Each structure stands twice: as structure tokens, then as C-alpha cells.
Coordinates of C-alpha atoms and ligand atoms in Angstrom, one line a residue:
X1 CA 9.6 -3.2 2.0
X2 CA 12.4 -3.2 -0.6
X3 CA 11.9 -4.2 -4.2
X4 CA 13.7 -7.1 -5.8
X5 CA 14.1 -8.1 -9.4
X6 CA 15.6 -10.9 -11.4
X7 CA 16.0 -11.6 -15.1
X8 CA 17.1 -14.5 -17.3
X9 CA 16.7 -14.5 -21.1
X10 CA 18.5 -13.1 -24.1
X11 CA 18.3 -9.4 -23.4
X12 CA 20.9 -7.1 -21.6
X13 CA 20.0 -8.1 -18.1
X14 CA 21.4 -4.9 -16.6
X15 CA 18.9 -2.7 -18.6
X16 CA 15.9 -4.9 -17.9
X17 CA 16.7 -4.9 -14.2
X18 CA 17.4 -1.2 -13.8
X19 CA 14.2 -0.4 -15.6
X20 CA 12.3 -2.8 -13.4
X21 CA 13.8 -1.4 -10.3
X22 CA 12.7 2.0 -11.3
X23 CA 9.1 0.7 -11.2
X24 CA 9.7 -0.8 -7.8
X25 CA 11.4 2.3 -6.3
X26 CA 8.3 3.3 -4.5
X27 CA 9.0 0.3 -2.2
X28 CA 12.2 1.8 -0.9
X29 CA 14.9 4.2 -2.1
X30 CA 17.7 4.1 0.4
X31 CA 20.1 2.2 -1.9
X32 CA 20.1 0.2 -5.1
X33 CA 22.3 -2.5 -6.6
X34 CA 22.6 -5.2 -9.3
X35 CA 24.5 -8.5 -9.7
X36 CA 25.0 -10.1 -13.1
X37 CA 26.6 -13.3 -14.1
X38 CA 27.8 -15.4 -17.0
X39 CA 31.2 -16.8 -16.3
X40 CA 32.0 -14.2 -13.6
X41 CA 30.0 -12.3 -11.1
X42 CA 29.6 -8.6 -11.5
X43 CA 28.2 -6.5 -8.6
X44 CA 27.6 -2.8 -8.4
X45 CA 25.7 -1.1 -5.6
X46 CA 25.3 2.4 -4.3
X47 CA 23.6 4.2 -1.5
X48 CA 20.8 6.6 -2.6
X49 CA 18.3 6.3 -5.4
X50 CA 18.4 4.1 -8.5
X51 CA 19.5 7.1 -10.6
X52 CA 22.7 7.1 -8.6
X53 CA 23.4 3.6 -9.6
X54 CA 22.2 4.0 -13.1
X55 CA 24.8 6.8 -13.7
X56 CA 27.6 4.4 -12.7
X57 CA 26.7 1.7 -15.2
X58 CA 28.0 1.4 -18.8
X59 CA 25.1 -0.6 -20.3
X60 CA 26.9 -1.5 -23.5
X61 CA 29.8 -3.0 -21.5
X62 CA 27.3 -5.0 -19.5
X63 CA 25.4 -6.3 -22.6
X64 CA 26.9 -9.8 -22.5
X65 CA 25.2 -10.5 -19.2
X66 CA 21.8 -12.1 -19.7
X67 CA 21.2 -13.2 -16.1
X68 CA 21.0 -11.0 -13.1
X69 CA 19.3 -9.7 -10.0
X70 CA 18.6 -6.2 -8.6
X71 CA 17.4 -4.5 -5.4
X72 CA 16.1 -1.2 -4.2
X73 CA 16.2 -0.9 -0.4
X74 CA 14.2 0.5 2.4
X75 CA 16.7 0.2 5.3
X76 CA 15.8 -1.9 8.4
X77 CA 19.1 -3.3 9.7
X78 CA 22.0 -1.0 9.0
X79 CA 22.2 2.5 7.7
X80 CA 21.7 3.2 4.0
X81 CA 25.3 2.8 2.6
X82 CA 27.2 1.2 -0.3
X83 CA 28.2 -1.6 2.0
X84 CA 24.8 -2.3 3.3
X85 CA 23.2 -2.1 -0.2
X86 CA 22.2 -5.4 -1.8
X87 CA 23.1 -7.7 -3.6
X88 CA 25.3 -9.4 -1.0
X89 CA 27.8 -12.0 -2.1
X90 CA 29.6 -14.9 -0.5
X91 CA 33.3 -15.1 0.6
X92 CA 34.4 -16.5 -2.8
X93 CA 32.4 -14.0 -4.8
X94 CA 30.7 -16.8 -6.6
X95 CA 27.0 -16.3 -5.6
X96 CA 24.8 -13.3 -4.8
X97 CA 21.4 -12.6 -3.2
X98 CA 18.8 -9.9 -3.1
X99 CA 16.4 -10.0 -0.2
X100 CA 13.2 -8.4 0.9
X101 CA 12.0 -9.1 4.4
X102 CA 13.6 -9.5 7.8
X103 CA 15.6 -12.4 9.1
X104 CA 14.8 -12.5 12.8
X105 CA 17.5 -15.0 13.8
X106 CA 20.3 -13.3 11.8
X107 CA 22.5 -12.7 14.9
X108 CA 22.5 -16.4 15.8
X109 CA 23.3 -17.4 12.2
X110 CA 26.0 -14.8 12.0
X111 CA 27.7 -16.1 15.1
X112 CA 27.7 -19.7 13.8
X113 CA 28.9 -18.6 10.3
X114 CA 31.7 -16.6 11.8
X115 CA 32.9 -19.7 13.6
X116 CA 33.3 -21.2 10.2
X117 CA 35.4 -18.1 9.1
X118 CA 32.7 -16.5 7.0
X119 CA 33.6 -12.9 6.3
X120 CA 30.3 -11.0 6.9
X121 CA 30.9 -7.4 5.9
X122 CA 27.7 -5.5 6.3
X123 CA 25.4 -4.7 9.2
X124 CA 22.4 -6.2 7.4
X125 CA 20.3 -9.2 8.4
X126 CA 20.3 -10.2 4.7
X127 CA 24.0 -10.9 4.2
X128 CA 23.9 -14.0 6.4
X129 CA 21.6 -15.7 3.8
X130 CA 24.2 -15.8 1.2
X131 CA 26.9 -17.1 3.5
X132 CA 24.5 -19.8 4.7
X133 CA 23.8 -20.8 1.1
X134 CA 27.6 -20.8 0.5
X135 CA 28.0 -23.2 3.3
X136 CA 25.6 -25.7 1.6
X137 CA 26.8 -24.9 -1.9
X138 CA 30.0 -26.8 -1.2
X139 CA 28.0 -30.1 -1.4
X140 CA 24.7 -29.3 -3.2
X141 CA 23.4 -27.7 -6.3
X142 CA 22.3 -24.0 -6.1
X143 CA 18.6 -24.9 -5.8
X144 CA 19.3 -27.5 -3.1
X145 CA 21.6 -25.2 -1.2
X146 CA 18.9 -22.5 -1.2
X147 CA 16.4 -24.9 0.1
X148 CA 18.7 -26.1 2.9
X149 CA 19.5 -22.5 3.8
X150 CA 16.0 -21.1 3.9
X151 CA 14.7 -23.8 6.3
X152 CA 17.2 -22.3 8.8
X153 CA 15.8 -18.8 8.5
X154 CA 13.2 -17.3 10.9
X155 CA 11.3 -14.3 9.7
X156 CA 10.3 -13.2 6.2
X157 CA 11.9 -13.3 2.9
X158 CA 11.4 -12.9 -0.8
X159 CA 14.8 -13.6 -2.3
X160 CA 16.6 -14.3 -5.6
X161 CA 20.0 -16.0 -5.9
X162 CA 22.4 -16.3 -8.8
X163 CA 25.7 -18.2 -9.2
X164 CA 28.5 -17.9 -11.7
X165 CA 28.9 -21.7 -11.4
X166 CA 25.3 -22.1 -12.7
X167 CA 24.6 -18.9 -14.7
X168 CA 21.8 -20.4 -16.7
X169 CA 19.4 -20.3 -13.7
X170 CA 17.9 -18.1 -11.0
X171 CA 16.7 -19.4 -7.7
X172 CA 13.8 -17.6 -6.0
X173 CA 12.2 -18.3 -2.6
X174 CA 9.4 -16.8 -0.6
X175 CA 8.1 -16.7 2.9
X176 CA 6.0 -13.7 3.8
X177 CA 7.3 -11.2 1.3
X178 CA 5.7 -11.0 -2.1
X179 CA 7.3 -12.5 -5.2
X180 CA 6.1 -13.4 -8.7
X181 CA 7.6 -14.8 -11.8
X182 CA 6.7 -13.4 -15.2
X183 CA 6.7 -16.1 -17.9
X184 CA 8.0 -14.4 -21.1
X185 CA 9.0 -15.7 -24.5
X186 CA 12.2 -17.5 -23.8
X187 CA 12.8 -15.2 -20.8
X188 CA 11.7 -15.0 -17.2
X189 CA 11.3 -11.9 -15.0
X190 CA 11.0 -12.1 -11.2
X191 CA 9.8 -9.2 -9.2
X192 CA 8.3 -8.1 -5.9
X193 CA 5.2 -6.9 -7.8
X194 CA 3.7 -7.0 -11.2
X195 CA 4.6 -3.4 -12.1
X196 CA 8.1 -4.5 -13.1
X197 CA 6.9 -7.4 -15.1
X198 CA 3.9 -6.1 -17.1
X199 CA 6.0 -4.5 -19.9
X200 CA 7.5 -8.0 -20.6
X201 CA 4.5 -10.3 -20.1
X202 CA 1.1 -10.7 -18.5
X203 CA 1.6 -14.3 -17.6
X204 CA 2.6 -14.7 -14.0
X205 CA 2.9 -17.1 -11.2
X206 CA 2.7 -15.9 -7.6
X207 CA 5.1 -17.7 -5.3
X208 CA 3.5 -19.1 -2.2
X209 CA 5.1 -19.1 1.2
X210 CA 7.8 -21.7 1.7
X211 CA 8.2 -22.3 -2.0
X212 CA 11.5 -22.3 -3.9
X213 CA 11.6 -21.9 -7.7
X214 CA 14.5 -23.0 -10.0
X215 CA 14.0 -20.8 -13.0
X216 CA 15.7 -21.1 -16.4
X217 CA 14.9 -18.9 -19.4
X218 CA 12.4 -21.4 -20.9
X219 CA 11.1 -23.4 -17.9
X220 CA 10.9 -23.6 -14.2
X221 CA 10.5 -26.1 -11.4
X222 CA 8.6 -25.2 -8.2
X223 CA 9.3 -26.9 -4.9
X224 CA 7.3 -26.7 -1.7
X225 CA 9.7 -27.0 1.3
X226 CA 7.5 -29.7 2.8
X227 CA 5.9 -31.4 -0.2
X228 CA 8.8 -31.3 -2.7
X229 CA 8.0 -30.7 -6.4
X230 CA 4.6 -29.1 -7.0
X231 CA 2.6 -28.0 -10.0
X232 CA 1.8 -24.2 -10.3
X233 CA -0.8 -22.6 -12.4
X234 CA -0.1 -19.5 -14.6
X235 CA -2.3 -16.5 -14.1
X236 CA -3.0 -13.4 -16.3
X237 CA -2.5 -9.8 -15.1
X238 CA -5.6 -7.8 -16.1
X239 CA -4.2 -4.3 -16.4
X240 CA -1.8 -2.6 -18.8
X241 CA 1.4 -0.6 -18.9
X242 CA -0.3 2.8 -19.2
X243 CA -1.7 2.3 -15.7
X244 CA 1.8 2.6 -14.2
X245 CA 3.1 5.6 -16.4
X246 CA 2.9 9.2 -15.3
X247 CA 1.1 10.2 -18.5
X248 CA 2.3 13.9 -18.5
X249 CA 1.6 14.5 -14.8
X250 CA 4.6 15.8 -12.7
X251 CA 4.0 13.2 -10.0
X252 CA 2.2 9.9 -9.8
X253 CA 0.3 11.3 -6.8
X254 CA -1.2 14.1 -8.9
X255 CA -2.1 11.6 -11.6
X256 CA -3.7 9.4 -9.1
X257 CA -5.7 12.3 -7.5
X258 CA -7.0 13.1 -11.0
X259 CA -7.9 9.5 -11.8
X260 CA -10.5 9.4 -9.0
X261 CA -13.6 10.1 -11.1
X262 CA -12.7 6.9 -13.0
X263 CA -11.4 4.8 -10.1
X264 CA -14.5 5.5 -8.0
X265 CA -16.6 4.4 -10.9
X266 CA -14.5 1.2 -11.2
X267 CA -15.2 0.6 -7.5
X268 CA -19.0 0.5 -8.0
X269 CA -19.2 -0.7 -11.7
X270 CA -21.1 -3.9 -12.0
X271 CA -21.9 -4.0 -8.3
X272 CA -25.2 -2.0 -8.3
X273 CA -28.5 -3.0 -9.9
X274 CA -30.4 0.2 -9.8
X275 CA -33.7 -1.1 -11.1
X276 CA -34.0 -3.5 -8.2
X277 CA -32.2 -1.4 -5.5
X278 CA -29.7 -4.2 -5.2
X279 CA -26.0 -4.3 -4.4
X280 CA -23.9 -7.3 -5.6
X281 CA -20.7 -8.2 -3.8
X282 CA -20.1 -11.7 -5.1
X283 CA -16.5 -11.9 -3.7
X284 CA -17.7 -11.9 -0.1
X285 CA -18.4 -15.7 -0.2
X286 CA -20.7 -15.6 2.8
X287 CA -23.7 -17.9 3.0
X288 CA -27.1 -16.6 3.9
X289 CA -26.7 -18.1 7.3
X290 CA -23.3 -16.4 7.9
X291 CA -24.7 -13.1 6.7
X292 CA -27.6 -13.3 9.1
X293 CA -25.3 -14.3 12.0
X294 CA -23.1 -11.2 11.8
X295 CA -23.3 -9.5 15.3
X296 CA -20.2 -7.4 15.0
X297 CA -17.8 -6.3 12.3
X298 CA -14.1 -5.5 13.1
X299 CA -12.2 -3.5 10.6
X300 CA -8.4 -3.9 10.8
X301 CA -5.9 -1.8 8.9
X302 CA -3.1 0.7 9.0
X303 CA -2.6 4.3 7.9
X304 CA -5.0 5.6 5.3
X305 CA -6.7 2.2 5.1
X306 CA -7.4 2.6 8.8
X307 CA -9.1 5.9 8.1
X308 CA -11.3 4.2 5.5
X309 CA -12.1 1.7 8.2
X310 CA -13.3 4.5 10.5
X311 CA -15.6 5.7 7.8
X312 CA -16.8 2.2 7.4
X313 CA -17.7 2.2 11.1
X314 CA -19.9 5.3 10.7
X315 CA -21.5 3.8 7.6
X316 CA -22.3 0.4 8.8
X317 CA -23.4 1.4 12.3
X318 CA -25.7 4.1 10.9
X319 CA -27.2 2.3 7.9
X320 CA -26.9 -1.4 8.6
X321 CA -27.2 -1.0 12.4
X322 CA -24.4 -3.6 13.1
X323 CA -21.9 -2.7 15.8
X324 CA -18.4 -2.0 14.4
X325 CA -14.9 -1.7 15.8
X326 CA -11.9 -0.4 14.1
X327 CA -8.5 -1.7 15.1
X328 CA -4.9 -0.7 14.2
X329 CA -3.5 -3.9 12.8
X330 CA -0.2 -3.3 14.7
X331 CA -2.1 -3.2 18.1
X332 CA -4.7 -5.9 17.4
X333 CA -2.5 -9.0 17.5
X334 CA -0.7 -8.1 20.7
X335 CA -3.8 -7.1 22.6
X336 CA -5.3 -10.6 23.1
X337 CA -8.4 -9.5 21.2
X338 CA -11.7 -11.0 22.3
X339 CA -13.3 -12.6 19.2
X340 CA -16.6 -14.5 19.4
X341 CA -19.0 -16.4 17.2
X342 CA -20.9 -13.8 15.1
X343 CA -17.8 -11.6 14.6
X344 CA -16.7 -10.8 11.1
X345 CA -13.2 -9.4 10.6
X346 CA -12.6 -7.3 7.5
X347 CA -9.0 -6.2 6.8
X348 CA -8.4 -3.2 4.5
X349 CA -5.2 -2.8 2.6
X350 CA -4.3 -1.1 -0.6
X351 CA -1.2 -3.2 -1.2
X352 CA -2.5 -6.4 0.3
X353 CA 1.1 -6.9 1.7
X354 CA 1.2 -4.8 4.9
X355 CA 2.9 -7.0 7.5
X356 CA 0.9 -5.8 10.5
X357 CA -2.4 -6.3 8.7
X358 CA -1.4 -9.7 7.5
X359 CA -0.4 -10.7 11.0
X360 CA -3.7 -9.5 12.4
X361 CA -5.6 -11.4 9.7
X362 CA -3.7 -14.6 10.7
X363 CA -4.4 -13.9 14.3
X364 CA -8.2 -13.6 13.7
X365 CA -8.2 -16.7 11.5
X366 CA -6.4 -18.8 14.1
X367 CA -9.3 -18.1 16.4
X368 CA -11.7 -19.5 13.9
X369 CA -13.1 -16.2 12.7
X370 CA -14.1 -15.5 9.1
X371 CA -11.8 -12.8 7.6
X372 CA -12.7 -10.8 4.5
X373 CA -10.4 -8.3 2.8
X374 CA -10.9 -5.1 0.9
X375 CA -7.7 -4.8 -1.2
X376 CA -6.5 -3.2 -4.4
X377 CA -3.6 -5.5 -5.5
X378 CA -5.0 -8.6 -7.2
X379 CA -3.3 -11.7 -6.0
X380 CA -1.6 -10.1 -3.1
X381 CA -0.9 -12.1 0.1
X382 CA -3.8 -10.7 2.1
X383 CA -6.3 -11.5 -0.7
X384 CA -4.9 -15.1 -0.8
X385 CA -5.1 -15.6 2.9
X386 CA -8.5 -14.2 3.5
X387 CA -11.8 -16.2 3.2
X388 CA -13.3 -13.8 0.7
X389 CA -13.4 -10.1 -0.1
X390 CA -13.9 -7.2 -2.5
X391 CA -11.3 -5.7 -4.8
X392 CA -11.4 -1.9 -5.0
X393 CA -10.2 -1.9 -8.6
X394 CA -8.3 1.4 -8.3
X395 CA -5.4 0.2 -10.5
X396 CA -1.8 0.5 -9.5
X397 CA -1.1 3.2 -6.9
X398 CA 2.5 4.3 -7.2
X399 CA 2.6 7.5 -5.1
X400 CA 3.5 6.6 -1.5
X401 CA 0.8 8.8 -0.3
X402 CA -2.4 6.9 -0.8
X403 CA -5.2 8.9 -2.6
X404 CA -7.3 7.0 -5.1
X405 CA -7.1 3.8 -3.1
X406 CA -8.7 5.7 -0.2
X407 CA -11.7 6.9 -2.2
X408 CA -12.0 3.5 -3.7
X409 CA -12.0 1.8 -0.3
X410 CA -14.7 4.2 0.9
X411 CA -16.7 3.4 -2.3
X412 CA -16.6 -0.3 -1.5
X413 CA -17.5 0.4 2.2
X414 CA -20.5 2.4 1.0
X415 CA -21.6 -0.5 -1.1
X416 CA -21.0 -2.9 1.8
X417 CA -23.0 -0.8 4.2
X418 CA -25.9 -0.7 1.7
X419 CA -25.6 -4.4 1.0
X420 CA -25.9 -5.1 4.8
X421 CA -28.5 -2.5 5.3
X422 CA -30.7 -4.1 2.6
X423 CA -30.7 -7.3 4.6
X424 CA -31.9 -5.5 7.7
X425 CA -34.0 -2.4 7.7
X426 CA -33.4 -0.5 4.4
X427 CA -35.9 -1.1 1.6
X428 CA -35.0 -1.3 -2.1
X429 CA -36.5 2.1 -2.8
X430 CA -34.1 3.8 -0.4
X431 CA -31.2 1.8 -1.9
X432 CA -32.2 2.9 -5.4
X433 CA -31.9 6.6 -4.3
X434 CA -28.5 6.0 -2.7
X435 CA -27.3 4.2 -5.9
X436 CA -28.4 7.1 -8.0
X437 CA -26.5 9.5 -5.8
X438 CA -23.4 7.3 -5.8
X439 CA -23.4 7.1 -9.6
X440 CA -23.3 10.9 -9.7
X441 CA -20.2 11.1 -7.5
X442 CA -17.5 10.8 -10.3
X443 CA -18.9 13.9 -12.0
X444 CA -18.9 15.9 -8.8
X445 CA -15.3 14.8 -8.1
X446 CA -14.3 16.1 -11.5
X447 CA -15.9 19.5 -10.6
X448 CA -13.7 19.7 -7.5
X449 CA -10.6 18.8 -9.5
X450 CA -11.3 21.7 -11.9
X451 CA -10.7 24.0 -8.9
X452 CA -7.1 22.8 -8.7
X453 CA -5.6 26.2 -9.4
X454 CA -7.6 27.9 -6.7
X455 CA -6.5 25.2 -4.2
X456 CA -2.9 25.8 -5.3
X457 CA -3.3 29.5 -4.5
X458 CA -4.4 28.6 -1.0
X459 CA -1.4 26.3 -0.6
X460 CA 0.9 29.2 -1.6
X461 CA -0.4 31.3 1.2
X462 CA 0.1 28.6 3.9
X463 CA 3.1 26.6 2.6
X464 CA 5.5 28.1 5.2
X465 CA 3.4 27.3 8.2
X466 CA 4.9 24.8 10.7
X467 CA 1.7 23.3 12.0
X468 CA -1.8 22.6 10.8
X469 CA -5.0 21.4 12.5
X470 CA -7.7 19.5 10.6
X471 CA -11.1 19.4 12.2
X472 CA -14.3 17.5 11.1
X473 CA -17.2 15.8 12.8
X474 CA -19.1 12.6 12.3
X475 CA -18.3 10.8 9.1
X476 CA -15.9 13.7 8.2
X477 CA -13.8 13.2 11.3
X478 CA -11.8 10.4 9.6
X479 CA -11.4 12.7 6.6
X480 CA -9.8 15.3 8.9
X481 CA -7.3 12.5 10.0
X482 CA -6.7 11.6 6.4
X483 CA -6.1 15.3 5.4
X484 CA -3.6 15.7 8.2
X485 CA -1.8 12.5 7.3
X486 CA -1.5 13.5 3.7
X487 CA 0.1 16.8 4.6
X488 CA 2.5 15.5 7.1
X489 CA 3.8 12.5 5.1
X490 CA 4.6 14.4 1.9
X491 CA 5.5 18.0 3.1
X492 CA 6.9 17.1 6.6
X493 CA 4.7 19.8 8.2
X494 CA 3.3 18.8 11.5
X495 CA -0.5 18.3 11.2
X496 CA -3.1 16.8 13.5
X497 CA -6.6 15.7 12.8
X498 CA -9.3 16.0 15.5
X499 CA -13.0 15.7 15.9
X500 CA -13.9 19.4 15.8
X501 CA -15.6 19.4 19.2
X502 CA -12.5 17.8 20.8
X503 CA -10.5 20.9 20.0
X504 CA -11.7 22.7 23.2
X505 CA -10.3 19.8 25.3
X506 CA -6.7 20.5 24.4
X507 CA -5.6 21.5 20.9
X508 CA -7.3 24.9 21.3
X509 CA -4.2 25.9 23.3
X510 CA -2.2 25.7 20.1
X511 CA -4.3 28.2 18.3
X512 CA -2.9 31.7 17.5
X513 CA -2.5 33.8 14.3
X514 CA 0.1 31.3 13.0
X515 CA -2.2 28.3 13.1
X516 CA -4.1 27.3 9.9
X517 CA -7.2 25.3 10.8
X518 CA -8.8 23.3 8.0
X519 CA -12.5 22.7 8.8
X520 CA -14.5 20.1 6.9
X521 CA -17.9 21.6 7.2
X522 CA -20.5 20.3 4.8
X523 CA -24.1 21.4 5.5
X524 CA -25.2 18.3 7.5
X525 CA -27.0 17.9 10.8
X526 CA -24.0 19.0 12.8
X527 CA -23.1 22.0 10.6
X528 CA -24.2 24.6 13.2
X529 CA -22.0 22.9 15.8
X530 CA -19.0 23.1 13.5
X531 CA -19.7 26.8 13.0
X532 CA -19.5 27.2 16.8
X533 CA -16.1 25.5 16.7
X534 CA -15.0 27.9 13.9
X535 CA -16.0 30.8 16.2
X536 CA -13.7 29.5 18.9
X537 CA -10.8 29.4 16.4
X538 CA -11.6 32.8 15.1
X539 CA -11.7 34.3 18.6
X540 CA -8.1 33.1 19.0
X541 CA -7.0 34.6 15.6
X542 CA -6.5 31.2 14.0
X543 CA -6.7 31.1 10.2
X544 CA -9.6 29.1 8.8
X545 CA -9.7 27.2 5.6
X546 CA -13.2 25.7 5.2
X547 CA -14.4 22.9 2.9
X548 CA -18.0 23.8 2.5
X549 CA -21.0 23.1 0.3
X550 CA -21.6 25.2 -2.8
X551 CA -24.3 27.8 -2.0
X552 CA -23.2 28.1 1.7
X553 CA -23.0 31.9 2.2
X554 CA -23.1 31.7 6.0
X555 CA -19.7 30.3 6.2
X556 CA -18.1 33.4 4.6
X557 CA -18.5 35.1 7.9
X558 CA -16.2 32.6 9.6
X559 CA -13.6 31.4 7.1
X560 CA -10.6 33.1 5.6
X561 CA -10.7 30.8 2.6
X562 CA -13.5 28.6 1.4
X563 CA -13.1 25.6 -1.0
X564 CA -16.6 24.8 -2.2
X565 CA -17.6 21.3 -3.0
X566 CA -20.9 20.0 -4.4
X567 CA -23.5 19.0 -1.8
X568 CA -24.1 15.2 -1.5
X569 CA -25.8 12.8 0.7
X570 CA -24.0 12.5 4.1
X571 CA -23.1 8.9 3.4
X572 CA -21.1 10.0 0.3
X573 CA -19.6 13.1 1.8
X574 CA -16.0 11.7 2.4
X575 CA -15.6 10.9 -1.3
X576 CA -16.1 14.6 -2.0
X577 CA -14.5 16.4 1.0
X578 CA -11.2 14.5 0.9
X579 CA -10.4 15.6 -2.6
X580 CA -9.4 19.3 -1.8
X581 CA -7.4 18.0 1.1
X582 CA -5.3 15.7 -1.2
X583 CA -4.7 18.6 -3.5
X584 CA -3.8 21.0 -0.7
X585 CA -1.2 18.6 0.7
X586 CA 0.1 17.9 -2.8
X587 CA 0.7 21.6 -3.7
X588 CA 2.2 22.5 -0.3
X589 CA 4.7 19.6 -0.7
X590 CA 5.6 20.6 -4.3
X591 CA 6.1 24.2 -3.3
X592 CA 8.4 23.1 -0.5
X593 CA 10.5 21.2 -3.0
X594 CA 9.6 17.8 -1.5
X595 CA 9.7 14.5 -3.5
X596 CA 6.0 14.0 -3.4
X597 CA 6.0 10.4 -4.7
X598 CA 8.8 9.2 -2.5
X599 CA 8.7 11.0 0.8
X600 CA 11.6 10.5 3.2
X601 CA 11.6 7.4 5.5
X602 CA 8.5 6.0 3.9
X603 CA 7.8 3.2 1.5
X604 CA 4.6 2.2 -0.3
X605 CA 4.1 -1.1 1.2
X606 CA 5.3 -1.8 4.7
X607 CA 6.1 -5.5 4.7
X608 CA 8.0 -5.4 8.0
X609 CA 6.5 -5.2 11.5
Ligands
LIG701 O1 -1.2 -1.0 1.7 P1 -1.9 -0.6 2.9 O2 -3.2 0.0 2.6 O3 -2.0 -1.8 3.9 O4 -1.0 0.4 3.6 C1 -1.3 1.0 4.9 C2 -0.5 2.2 5.2 O5 0.9 1.8 5.2 C3 -0.7 3.3 4.1 O6 -2.0 3.7 4.1 C4 0.2 4.5 4.5 O7 -0.3 5.1 5.7 C5 0.2 5.5 3.4 N1 1.5 6.1 3.2 C6 -0.8 6.7 3.6 O8 -0.7 7.6 2.5

């Protein structure tokens, strides 16, 4: 977590950095700070959001500074406070660092440094980094001192260092936490992700693990800690600034919900050949032999991406008839997983930076298993570490609560299940029909979005409830989990998702007139069973909100409120049924006065274990 930013060029560094941090704020918002240098070192840092810090700064006074670093924090070690905020500086107030990651051996380093009389003021793991650099900076240049220091660190870091002794350079280093350098016109911008760089340049270099860059305004040198000086190629970002603006929406989350007709299309565009009933997923990079050898697929992910994995399980088992398991990344690596020849691991991650997912990927690779990824962020660590994969092409997702990435992940999983099914039992005529129906989904999503006001009215009725149950069956059970997660993470209302039939094994005890129960009840082969589950809720005076298919009049007898969605093939159903649940959660959270895009205690990409 945490977002870090660096700038060197001819502009007012404080302005560039604060604007960049605002783009990175989704990564953490417990505190913010900047450090600037020319002949002196200026530091200002504050607990709370970036707006707190911004109101403290006099940008015209800071205009002479053209070099600086900044940080927005998601607290791990030490409470959110001014003292624990980054940047941290050395004892002589000569150098400063911003850090994203966790230094696991910080206590041991702290003890050694204290023996050398270093005055370490904060409770953070990060502050030891700058004192360690200070120790080496007595005898070496800044770049050399950083290289000497980072080899002593255990854990993860993306860090940037400045010095008033060498104000014409920034030093950046990476191990496990994302960092990229934007190459501008006589200026360089360093950031945890591309969103803070794109308004300056599209040319970027992604730092690799165990690399240190010495960056001046017009050139840079890249060092690998083992190999020394290395050549690095420049890449081009392929999206533009509009993708990360709110464009008139109150929140990014709402904008992202409304983008789904387009983002779902982007997920399948160029990957279906309807005339031939074919699916093309070139990024998989699997040979015919490897494809034929797949005996089992293991999806590994966290949070919403894990829910997408559960949908993948239903899809691939039903249509491609390949056994699937779905693992929480955080559990997988510590469980001594049994992996065999014929297993294929697929990690799913919007950010491509989730630490648990990355660790699970490495665990599977270390056992000689092929690992593919389904990711959104191009060039992210997970995409680089995996053997192949498929981008979901949802564009930048800024709202902490994942919405469009979920439907794009599901879109790619539908394609994957058809791709694998075609190699087994499904014929091209059947695939053609599925493709035709998939292509019609964006229009149907737009229809649901046009019901936004009606869904808001339902949210108004239930916004003050303390608990919600979400129930679904089959492929819509993971949708129930996702609906519950959306509500709890942004509105702080307790919500649980269950397979509808499991209700009678426990959760039914919770049902009374104060319990809203959201049923996902499309008219599929288990519809009548879901109606029976509704009866059980009704008998206990629970309030029923049903997501049902247009034309379903039977359900009126059971539900207090019905949100109608267009009927679709079962395989495509999650793409449709999740949309009202996203809107319901959004409106409840807004009505409760919650900060929808930046819910408390959360961050967009969880780069710590
Ligand atoms: O970037 P990832 O998909 O790997 O992130 C996984 C989870 O942290 C993420 O889905 C989280 O649960 C979201 N806040 C859900 O809205």
C-alpha cells in the first residue's frame, strides 16, 4: 500500500508532487507528506488526507524547489500521525526517503543504528532506511549509499531518496513494491503507478526487483544489485488522462459502475470470431500439448477477484468439464499445497500488485507449475512474473471497491471457459450462440443502469438497517458474496453472502422483520428452489429484495421489492445480476455519508501481507 511520488525537472516540484499524490490517494490516506530540496531540505507532513497537507502549503513560496518526493500512507507500523508520516529524514536533516512496503528486519536494524547514536523518532519500519543510508552516505555517493543500504533490508520496498548535498538527482529502488519512472521532456516523474505520470508523459520504465535508479532531469542510470549497470527499455502507456478523471460523476465508483457496458466490451473485443465459433486468447502462451494436458485449474486471488474465481469454477467445470479449485491467496502459500503435473494455476488480480496473490504465484512457480494471470494493470508485477495471461482491459479502477474490474474478470473467464470447452466437447455452433449472447450483454447492462433512480429509492428504504443477507445459488452464489462485500466495505453495514439453501443451516436464526434479504433469483433451473428459500424468509417476516428476470410475475408474491434485469443465458448471468447490487451498495453508502471511493481502513492495492 502507500503511494510514493518523485519529481525532478524545471517545474514547481511541490505542485507536481501534490497533484500526483492526489491520484495515488486510493492507495492509502492515513497521512501525507513532501520533501523538497535545492540547497536545503524542506519537509512538511501531516496526518490525514492530502487535502490536509495541501492546505498547509504555500506553493508560490515553494516554487524554487524543482526536486522533491512525496508520500500518501496506509499505516502498517505505527498509528497515523504527523510523526509517523513520510518523508523521514536522517539525523542531520540532509537526506529524506519515502517508502512503500514493509521492512521485516526493521527492529534489528533499529537496534544497531541506535548503538551508533542515530535518533530514530517514529514508530515506523521505514525510518530505519534513511538512517541506514545516512550511515553509508558518510563515505559514498547517494546512489552508492542507497545500494549499500538496501542490500541490508529484508522485506519489500519501493523507495525514493533525495539529498540536499546532491539536489540534482533522485535515487529510486524497488523490491516487491511497484515503481515506475516517467521520462518527460527534461523532467522525470517517479510514481507507484502510472496514474500520477500520465499527465506528464506516456514513456515509462518499470523498475524491476533489486534495481536502483539514479535519476537526473535529462538522463538516468539503472543498476541491478547483482549485475551492476544495466540497460532498460522504455515502454509506452496505452491509455489517456480522461480514464482517471471523474468526468462529472460524484465518485469514481459510480463512474466505474456506469462504464461497464464499455469495459465489458473491451474485455471481449478482438477475442471472439463469431463466424467460426472461435475464441482467441493469444496471451495464454500455452502450447497445444500443454493445453491438452490440463487436468485441473487452480484459481488464486483475494477479495472481489476471488469471487470472480468462484464464478470461473462454475463456468469451467460446467462447460469445459475440467476440475477447478479456488484458493484464497493468503491461505494457499501456507498450506503446503499439493500441485501436480497437469495442474494449471491462474491468478486473478485487478491491480496485479496484491502481495498475497504475488506470493502464491511465486509458490506455485517454485513447484514447477505454469502460472497464468488475469489482470487489469498492464506491466504490473503479477503480469511480469506469470508465464502468460489475459488482460481484462477495464482501464484504471480508482474506487477502492472493485466494480468494473469484477465484470471484466468474469467476461474473460467466460471467454476462457468457452476457449477450453471448444477444445473438449463444445462444438463451434454452440460457441457461436454463446458469442452472440455475450455480445448483447453491454446493451443489457445499460438497461439496468437506466434503473439507477429506482435502485436509489430502495437504498433509501433500507439505508439504516444494521445487517443484510445476500443469497444466491449456483453461479449466482459468488454474486451474493460480491454484493455483500460491496455493501460492507463502503457503507460499514454488516452483510453476509450465502448459498441460498445454506440459510436454513444457521443464518435463518438471524431473520426477523429487521433483516433485509437480497435474493439473486434469475429464472434458471434452480429458480423454484430459490422461491422456497424466499418462503422461509417471508415466514419469519424478513424483508425481501429480489433481483429477478423481466417478465417474472410469480416473484411478486414473495418479494417486497423487485429489481428486474434482462434474462440472459445462465453462463452470462453474473454480468447482469451484480450490477444492481453495486448500485444498491453505492447509494446506501452515499446516503450514510460515507466516503465511497476511500472507505476507512482499506486501500486499493494491498501490497503487504
Ligand atoms: O487488485 P486485486 O484484485 O488483487 O485486489 C484484491 C482485493 O484486495 C480487492 O478485490 C478488494 O477485496 C476490493 N476492495 C474489493 O472491492
